[in-house]
Amino acid sequence: MRYRRLDLNLLVALDALLSECSVSRAAERLCLGQSATSSALGRLREHFNDPLLVQVGRRLEPTALGLELLPKVREALDLTREIVDSPAGFEPASCTRQFTLVASDYVVGVLMPAVSLELARVAPGVRLRLRDMPASRDGEVVSEALDYRRSDCVIVPQRRLNPDYPHVPLFSDHLCCIVCTQQTQFAEGLSLASYCAAEHVVREFSDGRNLAMDAVHLLESGIQRRVAVAVESFALIPEFIVDSARVATVFRRQAQRFAQRYPLRIHPAPLAFPEAVQVLQWHPYQEHDPAMRWFRGLLLEQAAMLDQPGS
């Protein structure tokens, strides 16, 4: 179908090309050959009288017009998808969609195993794709995850919430400390002095610009700690605590899971860290998508169960 001389099928190609910034990856996404995808790019360039993608070093980058068009094209495609899907309604048992969610490995570890089991029970055809927090282009991870990475949902700490996207609080947690059970000097707990004197294992974000919550609070409080090991995954922290006199500051739910697998002792933090609230966000154009509304509800249900005894 054409509208004002443009084949509307090319909007799907435009979305893929501007999202992937690669003809070969766009071709894979579109299930087309590279020559057909290159031809589509040529027709789009001719229609818009703009290159849309230009070579910068070894990669393609969107032009100013390309960046302007991308959110509009996505909005048009999302609305089209909503119109097409709306008559069918939604039945979890027959759903075969893939839901892509972005979250830290802490959130994935404490929440998503239960979500996965519930999906297997009520919606066995659903596929779950979990992605770690992206290294954002401008320090804003929510738009990076939802607009550029085309994820369905993102779970972020409340301090990184983006008010331009719908959101709802998901669950909260508190920071505590873990030490190796063999270290008798920590048997009775941690004072602020012993906390500062000890070597620490910390979670450090790969982009180098976004500090973890404990690091932000310590910096604001003027407290320095001796960082011995920095890792990019919460899950790696216990490996560097066992058989050492090091200390790590982690979330209590995560600490409890670590202590089930490693010889670790959990202590209250020697200073008052703020409550850590995790927030669920999604794209405005998916607000009324029946499948997405159901999936968000399932996430909220499973998060509420984290506070039940035995969770």
PDB file of C-alpha atoms in Angstrom:
ATOM      1  CA  MET A   1       0.000   0.000   0.000  1.00  0.00           C
ATOM      2  CA  ARG A   2       1.258   3.471  -0.895  1.00  0.00           C
ATOM      3  CA  TYR A   3       0.594   6.749   0.872  1.00  0.00           C
ATOM      4  CA  ARG A   4       1.832   9.929  -0.789  1.00  0.00           C
ATOM      5  CA  ARG A   5       4.136   7.882  -3.034  1.00  0.00           C
ATOM      6  CA  LEU A   6       5.696   5.942  -0.129  1.00  0.00           C
ATOM      7  CA  ASP A   7       5.277   2.178   0.132  1.00  0.00           C
ATOM      8  CA  LEU A   8       4.157   1.848   3.773  1.00  0.00           C
ATOM      9  CA  ASN A   9       5.964  -1.491   4.062  1.00  0.00           C
ATOM     10  CA  LEU A  10       9.151   0.561   3.965  1.00  0.00           C
ATOM     11  CA  LEU A  11       8.308   1.973   7.412  1.00  0.00           C
ATOM     12  CA  VAL A  12       9.080  -1.453   8.893  1.00  0.00           C
ATOM     13  CA  ALA A  13      12.421  -1.432   7.094  1.00  0.00           C
ATOM     14  CA  LEU A  14      13.092   2.135   8.246  1.00  0.00           C
ATOM     15  CA  ASP A  15      12.482   1.139  11.870  1.00  0.00           C
ATOM     16  CA  ALA A  16      14.883  -1.813  11.572  1.00  0.00           C
ATOM     17  CA  LEU A  17      17.592   0.171   9.775  1.00  0.00           C
ATOM     18  CA  LEU A  18      17.547   3.125  12.185  1.00  0.00           C
ATOM     19  CA  SER A  19      17.355   0.843  15.226  1.00  0.00           C
ATOM     20  CA  GLU A  20      20.164  -1.486  14.195  1.00  0.00           C
ATOM     21  CA  CYS A  21      22.376   1.055  12.357  1.00  0.00           C
ATOM     22  CA  SER A  22      23.474  -1.881  10.221  1.00  0.00           C
ATOM     23  CA  VAL A  23      22.133  -3.169   6.910  1.00  0.00           C
ATOM     24  CA  SER A  24      23.125  -6.763   7.711  1.00  0.00           C
ATOM     25  CA  ARG A  25      21.483  -6.781  11.183  1.00  0.00           C
ATOM     26  CA  ALA A  26      18.398  -5.043   9.802  1.00  0.00           C
ATOM     27  CA  ALA A  27      18.205  -7.701   7.086  1.00  0.00           C
ATOM     28  CA  GLU A  28      18.272 -10.454   9.728  1.00  0.00           C
ATOM     29  CA  ARG A  29      15.547  -8.696  11.720  1.00  0.00           C
ATOM     30  CA  LEU A  30      13.402  -8.289   8.600  1.00  0.00           C
ATOM     31  CA  CYS A  31      14.132 -11.825   7.346  1.00  0.00           C
ATOM     32  CA  LEU A  32      15.316 -10.331   4.049  1.00  0.00           C
ATOM     33  CA  GLY A  33      18.508 -10.566   2.048  1.00  0.00           C
ATOM     34  CA  GLN A  34      21.089  -7.795   2.338  1.00  0.00           C
ATOM     35  CA  SER A  35      20.526  -6.692  -1.240  1.00  0.00           C
ATOM     36  CA  ALA A  36      16.775  -6.291  -0.654  1.00  0.00           C
ATOM     37  CA  THR A  37      17.436  -4.359   2.559  1.00  0.00           C
ATOM     38  CA  SER A  38      19.973  -2.130   0.799  1.00  0.00           C
ATOM     39  CA  SER A  39      17.399  -1.523  -1.928  1.00  0.00           C
ATOM     40  CA  ALA A  40      14.832  -0.533   0.715  1.00  0.00           C
ATOM     41  CA  LEU A  41      17.335   1.921   2.209  1.00  0.00           C
ATOM     42  CA  GLY A  42      17.916   3.399  -1.238  1.00  0.00           C
ATOM     43  CA  ARG A  43      14.189   3.919  -1.804  1.00  0.00           C
ATOM     44  CA  LEU A  44      13.832   5.512   1.639  1.00  0.00           C
ATOM     45  CA  ARG A  45      16.740   7.844   0.947  1.00  0.00           C
ATOM     46  CA  GLU A  46      15.163   8.863  -2.338  1.00  0.00           C
ATOM     47  CA  HIS A  47      11.759   9.500  -0.742  1.00  0.00           C
ATOM     48  CA  PHE A  48      13.083  11.572   2.179  1.00  0.00           C
ATOM     49  CA  ASN A  49      15.879  13.184   0.127  1.00  0.00           C
ATOM     50  CA  ASP A  50      18.265  12.380   2.975  1.00  0.00           C
ATOM     51  CA  PRO A  51      20.897   9.651   3.482  1.00  0.00           C
ATOM     52  CA  LEU A  52      19.217   8.651   6.800  1.00  0.00           C
ATOM     53  CA  LEU A  53      22.312   6.578   7.728  1.00  0.00           C
ATOM     54  CA  VAL A  54      25.872   7.779   7.150  1.00  0.00           C
ATOM     55  CA  GLN A  55      29.234   6.090   7.567  1.00  0.00           C
ATOM     56  CA  VAL A  56      31.113   7.281  10.673  1.00  0.00           C
ATOM     57  CA  GLY A  57      34.369   5.375  11.037  1.00  0.00           C
ATOM     58  CA  ARG A  58      33.474   1.695  10.797  1.00  0.00           C
ATOM     59  CA  ARG A  59      29.791   2.023  11.605  1.00  0.00           C
ATOM     60  CA  LEU A  60      26.628   3.681  10.381  1.00  0.00           C
ATOM     61  CA  GLU A  61      25.043   6.502  12.352  1.00  0.00           C
ATOM     62  CA  PRO A  62      21.572   8.059  11.872  1.00  0.00           C
ATOM     63  CA  THR A  63      21.402  11.543  10.396  1.00  0.00           C
ATOM     64  CA  ALA A  64      19.505  14.293  12.199  1.00  0.00           C
ATOM     65  CA  LEU A  65      16.424  13.465  10.119  1.00  0.00           C
ATOM     66  CA  GLY A  66      16.855   9.758  10.882  1.00  0.00           C
ATOM     67  CA  LEU A  67      16.906  10.470  14.623  1.00  0.00           C
ATOM     68  CA  GLU A  68      13.809  12.650  14.241  1.00  0.00           C
ATOM     69  CA  LEU A  69      11.930  10.005  12.261  1.00  0.00           C
ATOM     70  CA  LEU A  70      12.716   6.993  14.491  1.00  0.00           C
ATOM     71  CA  PRO A  71      10.332   7.685  17.413  1.00  0.00           C
ATOM     72  CA  LYS A  72       7.570   8.710  14.983  1.00  0.00           C
ATOM     73  CA  VAL A  73       7.961   5.510  12.955  1.00  0.00           C
ATOM     74  CA  ARG A  74       7.904   3.411  16.131  1.00  0.00           C
ATOM     75  CA  GLU A  75       4.761   5.183  17.305  1.00  0.00           C
ATOM     76  CA  ALA A  76       3.056   4.498  13.975  1.00  0.00           C
ATOM     77  CA  LEU A  77       4.061   0.812  14.020  1.00  0.00           C
ATOM     78  CA  ASP A  78       3.052   0.362  17.666  1.00  0.00           C
ATOM     79  CA  LEU A  79      -0.361   1.892  17.016  1.00  0.00           C
ATOM     80  CA  THR A  80      -0.775  -0.294  13.935  1.00  0.00           C
ATOM     81  CA  ARG A  81       0.122  -3.377  15.972  1.00  0.00           C
ATOM     82  CA  GLU A  82      -2.376  -2.376  18.661  1.00  0.00           C
ATOM     83  CA  ILE A  83      -5.154  -1.969  16.074  1.00  0.00           C
ATOM     84  CA  VAL A  84      -4.357  -5.311  14.441  1.00  0.00           C
ATOM     85  CA  ASP A  85      -4.126  -7.209  17.728  1.00  0.00           C
ATOM     86  CA  SER A  86      -7.057  -5.619  19.560  1.00  0.00           C
ATOM     87  CA  PRO A  87      -9.913  -7.787  18.204  1.00  0.00           C
ATOM     88  CA  ALA A  88      -8.191 -10.995  19.253  1.00  0.00           C
ATOM     89  CA  GLY A  89      -8.019 -10.175  22.980  1.00  0.00           C
ATOM     90  CA  PHE A  90      -5.459 -11.964  25.084  1.00  0.00           C
ATOM     91  CA  GLU A  91      -5.275 -15.500  26.442  1.00  0.00           C
ATOM     92  CA  PRO A  92      -2.077 -16.300  28.389  1.00  0.00           C
ATOM     93  CA  ALA A  93      -2.350 -20.035  27.728  1.00  0.00           C
ATOM     94  CA  SER A  94      -2.215 -19.530  23.948  1.00  0.00           C
ATOM     95  CA  CYS A  95       0.266 -16.642  23.894  1.00  0.00           C
ATOM     96  CA  THR A  96       3.523 -17.218  21.989  1.00  0.00           C
ATOM     97  CA  ARG A  97       5.069 -13.777  22.392  1.00  0.00           C
ATOM     98  CA  GLN A  98       8.544 -12.966  23.608  1.00  0.00           C
ATOM     99  CA  PHE A  99       8.809 -10.426  26.414  1.00  0.00           C
ATOM    100  CA  THR A 100      12.111  -8.565  26.666  1.00  0.00           C
ATOM    101  CA  LEU A 101      12.936  -7.064  30.046  1.00  0.00           C
ATOM    102  CA  VAL A 102      15.949  -4.975  31.079  1.00  0.00           C
ATOM    103  CA  ALA A 103      17.080  -5.120  34.702  1.00  0.00           C
ATOM    104  CA  SER A 104      20.182  -5.433  36.862  1.00  0.00           C
ATOM    105  CA  ASP A 105      21.376  -8.915  37.702  1.00  0.00           C
ATOM    106  CA  TYR A 106      20.236  -8.221  41.290  1.00  0.00           C
ATOM    107  CA  VAL A 107      16.628  -7.787  40.168  1.00  0.00           C
ATOM    108  CA  VAL A 108      16.897 -10.730  37.780  1.00  0.00           C
ATOM    109  CA  GLY A 109      18.272 -12.944  40.563  1.00  0.00           C
ATOM    110  CA  VAL A 110      15.670 -12.157  43.223  1.00  0.00           C
ATOM    111  CA  LEU A 111      12.529 -11.764  41.090  1.00  0.00           C
ATOM    112  CA  MET A 112      12.741 -13.333  37.661  1.00  0.00           C
ATOM    113  CA  PRO A 113      13.159 -17.054  38.562  1.00  0.00           C
ATOM    114  CA  ALA A 114       9.704 -16.942  40.187  1.00  0.00           C
ATOM    115  CA  VAL A 115       8.324 -15.021  37.199  1.00  0.00           C
ATOM    116  CA  SER A 116       9.771 -17.637  34.846  1.00  0.00           C
ATOM    117  CA  LEU A 117       8.165 -20.489  36.782  1.00  0.00           C
ATOM    118  CA  GLU A 118       4.805 -18.726  36.781  1.00  0.00           C
ATOM    119  CA  LEU A 119       5.051 -18.119  33.037  1.00  0.00           C
ATOM    120  CA  ALA A 120       5.788 -21.820  32.483  1.00  0.00           C
ATOM    121  CA  ARG A 121       2.675 -22.660  34.487  1.00  0.00           C
ATOM    122  CA  VAL A 122       0.124 -20.258  32.999  1.00  0.00           C
ATOM    123  CA  ALA A 123       1.655 -19.255  29.634  1.00  0.00           C
ATOM    124  CA  PRO A 124       3.987 -22.040  28.475  1.00  0.00           C
ATOM    125  CA  GLY A 125       4.343 -20.571  24.984  1.00  0.00           C
ATOM    126  CA  VAL A 126       5.769 -17.280  26.237  1.00  0.00           C
ATOM    127  CA  ARG A 127       9.506 -16.683  25.876  1.00  0.00           C
ATOM    128  CA  LEU A 128      11.381 -14.482  28.313  1.00  0.00           C
ATOM    129  CA  ARG A 129      14.453 -12.489  27.251  1.00  0.00           C
ATOM    130  CA  LEU A 130      16.430 -10.817  30.049  1.00  0.00           C
ATOM    131  CA  ARG A 131      18.968  -8.093  29.326  1.00  0.00           C
ATOM    132  CA  ASP A 132      21.377  -6.348  31.679  1.00  0.00           C
ATOM    133  CA  MET A 133      21.333  -2.578  32.107  1.00  0.00           C
ATOM    134  CA  PRO A 134      22.637  -0.979  28.904  1.00  0.00           C
ATOM    135  CA  ALA A 135      25.529   1.438  28.709  1.00  0.00           C
ATOM    136  CA  SER A 136      23.479   4.449  27.675  1.00  0.00           C
ATOM    137  CA  ARG A 137      24.489   7.100  25.174  1.00  0.00           C
ATOM    138  CA  ASP A 138      23.583  10.018  27.449  1.00  0.00           C
ATOM    139  CA  GLY A 139      23.439   8.398  30.919  1.00  0.00           C
ATOM    140  CA  GLU A 140      19.676   7.840  30.660  1.00  0.00           C
ATOM    141  CA  VAL A 141      19.079   4.084  30.769  1.00  0.00           C
ATOM    142  CA  VAL A 142      15.263   4.029  30.505  1.00  0.00           C
ATOM    143  CA  SER A 143      15.032   5.660  27.072  1.00  0.00           C
ATOM    144  CA  GLU A 144      18.070   3.634  25.976  1.00  0.00           C
ATOM    145  CA  ALA A 145      16.334   0.398  26.975  1.00  0.00           C
ATOM    146  CA  LEU A 146      12.852   1.220  25.667  1.00  0.00           C
ATOM    147  CA  ASP A 147      13.490   3.395  22.609  1.00  0.00           C
ATOM    148  CA  TYR A 148      16.849   2.293  21.269  1.00  0.00           C
ATOM    149  CA  ARG A 149      16.990  -1.320  22.494  1.00  0.00           C
ATOM    150  CA  ARG A 150      13.272  -1.952  21.802  1.00  0.00           C
ATOM    151  CA  SER A 151      12.748  -3.709  25.140  1.00  0.00           C
ATOM    152  CA  ASP A 152       9.232  -4.177  26.521  1.00  0.00           C
ATOM    153  CA  CYS A 153       9.944  -3.210  30.128  1.00  0.00           C
ATOM    154  CA  VAL A 154      12.788  -1.923  32.249  1.00  0.00           C
ATOM    155  CA  ILE A 155      13.221  -2.147  36.020  1.00  0.00           C
ATOM    156  CA  VAL A 156      15.382   0.607  37.508  1.00  0.00           C
ATOM    157  CA  PRO A 157      16.165   2.071  40.939  1.00  0.00           C
ATOM    158  CA  GLN A 158      13.814   4.914  41.746  1.00  0.00           C
ATOM    159  CA  ARG A 159      16.639   7.462  41.453  1.00  0.00           C
ATOM    160  CA  ARG A 160      17.009   6.531  37.760  1.00  0.00           C
ATOM    161  CA  LEU A 161      13.295   6.760  36.963  1.00  0.00           C
ATOM    162  CA  ASN A 162      12.393   8.633  33.771  1.00  0.00           C
ATOM    163  CA  PRO A 163       9.105  10.570  34.289  1.00  0.00           C
ATOM    164  CA  ASP A 164       8.459  10.611  30.522  1.00  0.00           C
ATOM    165  CA  TYR A 165       7.509   6.902  30.662  1.00  0.00           C
ATOM    166  CA  PRO A 166       4.701   5.196  32.592  1.00  0.00           C
ATOM    167  CA  HIS A 167       5.913   3.653  35.828  1.00  0.00           C
ATOM    168  CA  VAL A 168       4.850   1.838  38.969  1.00  0.00           C
ATOM    169  CA  PRO A 169       6.809   0.878  42.131  1.00  0.00           C
ATOM    170  CA  LEU A 170       7.660  -2.817  42.014  1.00  0.00           C
ATOM    171  CA  PHE A 171       9.371  -3.734  45.294  1.00  0.00           C
ATOM    172  CA  SER A 172      11.776  -2.328  47.868  1.00  0.00           C
ATOM    173  CA  ASP A 173      14.838  -3.637  49.688  1.00  0.00           C
ATOM    174  CA  HIS A 174      17.500  -2.536  52.161  1.00  0.00           C
ATOM    175  CA  LEU A 175      21.271  -2.639  51.989  1.00  0.00           C
ATOM    176  CA  CYS A 176      23.214  -4.827  54.389  1.00  0.00           C
ATOM    177  CA  CYS A 177      26.726  -6.266  54.596  1.00  0.00           C
ATOM    178  CA  ILE A 178      28.120  -9.739  53.978  1.00  0.00           C
ATOM    179  CA  VAL A 179      31.355 -11.189  55.326  1.00  0.00           C
ATOM    180  CA  CYS A 180      32.932 -14.628  55.336  1.00  0.00           C
ATOM    181  CA  THR A 181      31.801 -16.755  58.311  1.00  0.00           C
ATOM    182  CA  GLN A 182      35.434 -17.735  58.981  1.00  0.00           C
ATOM    183  CA  GLN A 183      36.409 -14.158  59.821  1.00  0.00           C
ATOM    184  CA  THR A 184      35.949 -14.020  63.603  1.00  0.00           C
ATOM    185  CA  GLN A 185      36.711 -10.299  63.783  1.00  0.00           C
ATOM    186  CA  PHE A 186      33.307  -9.699  62.172  1.00  0.00           C
ATOM    187  CA  ALA A 187      31.401 -12.257  64.272  1.00  0.00           C
ATOM    188  CA  GLU A 188      29.640  -9.593  66.367  1.00  0.00           C
ATOM    189  CA  GLY A 189      28.922  -7.242  63.514  1.00  0.00           C
ATOM    190  CA  LEU A 190      30.479  -4.256  61.803  1.00  0.00           C
ATOM    191  CA  SER A 191      31.181  -0.847  63.291  1.00  0.00           C
ATOM    192  CA  LEU A 192      31.584   2.126  61.012  1.00  0.00           C
ATOM    193  CA  ALA A 193      35.299   2.123  61.820  1.00  0.00           C
ATOM    194  CA  SER A 194      35.761  -1.553  60.918  1.00  0.00           C
ATOM    195  CA  TYR A 195      33.609  -1.052  57.806  1.00  0.00           C
ATOM    196  CA  CYS A 196      35.866   1.771  56.596  1.00  0.00           C
ATOM    197  CA  ALA A 197      39.060  -0.066  57.538  1.00  0.00           C
ATOM    198  CA  ALA A 198      38.138  -3.294  55.723  1.00  0.00           C
ATOM    199  CA  GLU A 199      38.764  -4.003  52.058  1.00  0.00           C
ATOM    200  CA  HIS A 200      35.568  -4.009  49.988  1.00  0.00           C
ATOM    201  CA  VAL A 201      34.175  -5.837  46.978  1.00  0.00           C
ATOM    202  CA  VAL A 202      31.864  -3.557  45.001  1.00  0.00           C
ATOM    203  CA  ARG A 203      29.559  -3.661  42.015  1.00  0.00           C
ATOM    204  CA  GLU A 204      30.705  -1.102  39.451  1.00  0.00           C
ATOM    205  CA  PHE A 205      28.767  -0.163  36.308  1.00  0.00           C
ATOM    206  CA  SER A 206      30.566  -0.630  33.006  1.00  0.00           C
ATOM    207  CA  ASP A 207      29.810   2.886  31.703  1.00  0.00           C
ATOM    208  CA  GLY A 208      31.720   4.435  34.613  1.00  0.00           C
ATOM    209  CA  ARG A 209      29.139   7.201  34.946  1.00  0.00           C
ATOM    210  CA  ASN A 210      26.412   5.652  37.092  1.00  0.00           C
ATOM    211  CA  LEU A 211      27.450   4.743  40.605  1.00  0.00           C
ATOM    212  CA  ALA A 212      25.668   2.006  42.534  1.00  0.00           C
ATOM    213  CA  MET A 213      23.306   3.153  45.274  1.00  0.00           C
ATOM    214  CA  ASP A 214      25.694   2.410  48.149  1.00  0.00           C
ATOM    215  CA  ALA A 215      28.543   4.265  46.412  1.00  0.00           C
ATOM    216  CA  VAL A 216      26.328   7.323  45.826  1.00  0.00           C
ATOM    217  CA  HIS A 217      25.239   7.454  49.478  1.00  0.00           C
ATOM    218  CA  LEU A 218      28.785   6.991  50.797  1.00  0.00           C
ATOM    219  CA  LEU A 219      30.051   9.733  48.478  1.00  0.00           C
ATOM    220  CA  GLU A 220      27.307  12.106  49.638  1.00  0.00           C
ATOM    221  CA  SER A 221      28.096  11.243  53.275  1.00  0.00           C
ATOM    222  CA  GLY A 222      31.810  11.892  52.824  1.00  0.00           C
ATOM    223  CA  ILE A 223      32.720   8.295  53.702  1.00  0.00           C
ATOM    224  CA  GLN A 224      35.513   6.554  51.824  1.00  0.00           C
ATOM    225  CA  ARG A 225      36.047   2.801  51.669  1.00  0.00           C
ATOM    226  CA  ARG A 226      38.971   0.742  50.461  1.00  0.00           C
ATOM    227  CA  VAL A 227      37.895  -0.961  47.238  1.00  0.00           C
ATOM    228  CA  ALA A 228      39.908  -4.135  46.670  1.00  0.00           C
ATOM    229  CA  VAL A 229      37.833  -5.677  43.879  1.00  0.00           C
ATOM    230  CA  ALA A 230      35.253  -4.139  41.511  1.00  0.00           C
ATOM    231  CA  VAL A 231      33.021  -6.424  39.455  1.00  0.00           C
ATOM    232  CA  GLU A 232      30.284  -5.738  36.888  1.00  0.00           C
ATOM    233  CA  SER A 233      27.895  -8.335  38.309  1.00  0.00           C
ATOM    234  CA  PHE A 234      26.349  -8.631  41.767  1.00  0.00           C
ATOM    235  CA  ALA A 235      26.432 -12.410  41.351  1.00  0.00           C
ATOM    236  CA  LEU A 236      30.252 -12.403  41.349  1.00  0.00           C
ATOM    237  CA  ILE A 237      30.617 -10.612  44.675  1.00  0.00           C
ATOM    238  CA  PRO A 238      30.507 -13.698  46.970  1.00  0.00           C
ATOM    239  CA  GLU A 239      33.377 -15.319  45.070  1.00  0.00           C
ATOM    240  CA  PHE A 240      35.667 -12.521  46.296  1.00  0.00           C
ATOM    241  CA  ILE A 241      34.331 -12.502  49.875  1.00  0.00           C
ATOM    242  CA  VAL A 242      34.765 -16.206  50.695  1.00  0.00           C
ATOM    243  CA  ASP A 243      38.109 -17.023  52.390  1.00  0.00           C
ATOM    244  CA  SER A 244      38.920 -13.337  52.782  1.00  0.00           C
ATOM    245  CA  ALA A 245      38.481 -10.526  55.315  1.00  0.00           C
ATOM    246  CA  ARG A 246      36.674  -8.398  52.734  1.00  0.00           C
ATOM    247  CA  VAL A 247      33.234  -6.823  53.109  1.00  0.00           C
ATOM    248  CA  ALA A 248      30.495  -6.219  50.537  1.00  0.00           C
ATOM    249  CA  THR A 249      27.392  -4.051  50.721  1.00  0.00           C
ATOM    250  CA  VAL A 250      24.476  -5.737  48.958  1.00  0.00           C
ATOM    251  CA  PHE A 251      20.691  -5.874  49.086  1.00  0.00           C
ATOM    252  CA  ARG A 252      19.221  -8.059  51.833  1.00  0.00           C
ATOM    253  CA  ARG A 253      17.200 -10.314  49.515  1.00  0.00           C
ATOM    254  CA  GLN A 254      20.317 -10.966  47.503  1.00  0.00           C
ATOM    255  CA  ALA A 255      22.430 -11.503  50.631  1.00  0.00           C
ATOM    256  CA  GLN A 256      19.990 -14.155  51.850  1.00  0.00           C
ATOM    257  CA  ARG A 257      20.325 -16.035  48.567  1.00  0.00           C
ATOM    258  CA  PHE A 258      24.111 -15.758  48.675  1.00  0.00           C
ATOM    259  CA  ALA A 259      24.174 -17.122  52.237  1.00  0.00           C
ATOM    260  CA  GLN A 260      22.320 -20.246  51.089  1.00  0.00           C
ATOM    261  CA  ARG A 261      25.164 -21.091  48.703  1.00  0.00           C
ATOM    262  CA  TYR A 262      28.292 -19.652  50.323  1.00  0.00           C
ATOM    263  CA  PRO A 263      29.753 -19.555  53.867  1.00  0.00           C
ATOM    264  CA  LEU A 264      28.642 -15.979  54.485  1.00  0.00           C
ATOM    265  CA  ARG A 265      27.350 -14.039  57.485  1.00  0.00           C
ATOM    266  CA  ILE A 266      24.856 -11.173  57.046  1.00  0.00           C
ATOM    267  CA  HIS A 267      25.215  -8.058  59.203  1.00  0.00           C
ATOM    268  CA  PRO A 268      23.256  -4.787  59.304  1.00  0.00           C
ATOM    269  CA  ALA A 269      25.061  -1.946  57.568  1.00  0.00           C
ATOM    270  CA  PRO A 270      26.881   0.278  60.079  1.00  0.00           C
ATOM    271  CA  LEU A 271      25.217   3.383  58.643  1.00  0.00           C
ATOM    272  CA  ALA A 272      21.701   4.197  57.523  1.00  0.00           C
ATOM    273  CA  PHE A 273      21.390   3.668  53.786  1.00  0.00           C
ATOM    274  CA  PRO A 274      18.108   4.860  52.203  1.00  0.00           C
ATOM    275  CA  GLU A 275      15.448   2.352  51.213  1.00  0.00           C
ATOM    276  CA  ALA A 276      15.995   1.006  47.714  1.00  0.00           C
ATOM    277  CA  VAL A 277      12.833   1.067  45.589  1.00  0.00           C
ATOM    278  CA  GLN A 278      12.789  -0.680  42.218  1.00  0.00           C
ATOM    279  CA  VAL A 279      10.449   0.823  39.601  1.00  0.00           C
ATOM    280  CA  LEU A 280       8.886  -0.850  36.558  1.00  0.00           C
ATOM    281  CA  GLN A 281       8.697   1.311  33.406  1.00  0.00           C
ATOM    282  CA  TRP A 282       7.386   0.718  29.898  1.00  0.00           C
ATOM    283  CA  HIS A 283       6.759   2.592  26.677  1.00  0.00           C
ATOM    284  CA  PRO A 284       3.628   4.802  26.524  1.00  0.00           C
ATOM    285  CA  TYR A 285       2.592   3.148  23.261  1.00  0.00           C
ATOM    286  CA  GLN A 286       2.321  -0.193  25.035  1.00  0.00           C
ATOM    287  CA  GLU A 287       0.087   1.166  27.751  1.00  0.00           C
ATOM    288  CA  HIS A 288      -3.020  -0.580  26.404  1.00  0.00           C
ATOM    289  CA  ASP A 289      -1.422  -3.638  24.796  1.00  0.00           C
ATOM    290  CA  PRO A 290      -3.400  -6.531  26.390  1.00  0.00           C
ATOM    291  CA  ALA A 291      -0.412  -8.879  26.513  1.00  0.00           C
ATOM    292  CA  MET A 292       1.851  -6.242  28.021  1.00  0.00           C
ATOM    293  CA  ARG A 293      -0.757  -5.263  30.602  1.00  0.00           C
ATOM    294  CA  TRP A 294      -1.031  -8.916  31.626  1.00  0.00           C
ATOM    295  CA  PHE A 295       2.768  -9.314  31.800  1.00  0.00           C
ATOM    296  CA  ARG A 296       3.159  -6.184  33.920  1.00  0.00           C
ATOM    297  CA  GLY A 297       0.455  -7.480  36.249  1.00  0.00           C
ATOM    298  CA  LEU A 298       2.295 -10.784  36.591  1.00  0.00           C
ATOM    299  CA  LEU A 299       5.499  -8.924  37.499  1.00  0.00           C
ATOM    300  CA  LEU A 300       3.638  -6.962  40.175  1.00  0.00           C
ATOM    301  CA  GLU A 301       2.036 -10.127  41.582  1.00  0.00           C
ATOM    302  CA  GLN A 302       5.356 -11.948  41.840  1.00  0.00           C
ATOM    303  CA  ALA A 303       7.070  -8.890  43.337  1.00  0.00           C
ATOM    304  CA  ALA A 304       4.367  -8.691  46.023  1.00  0.00           C
ATOM    305  CA  MET A 305       5.104 -12.328  46.929  1.00  0.00           C
ATOM    306  CA  LEU A 306       8.723 -11.445  47.755  1.00  0.00           C
ATOM    307  CA  ASP A 307       7.498 -10.082  51.093  1.00  0.00           C
ATOM    308  CA  GLN A 308       5.724 -13.298  52.049  1.00  0.00           C
ATOM    309  CA  PRO A 309       7.396 -15.620  54.606  1.00  0.00           C
ATOM    310  CA  GLY A 310       9.810 -18.043  52.984  1.00  0.00           C
ATOM    311  CA  SER A 311      10.383 -15.837  49.938  1.00  0.00           C
TER     312      SER A 311
END
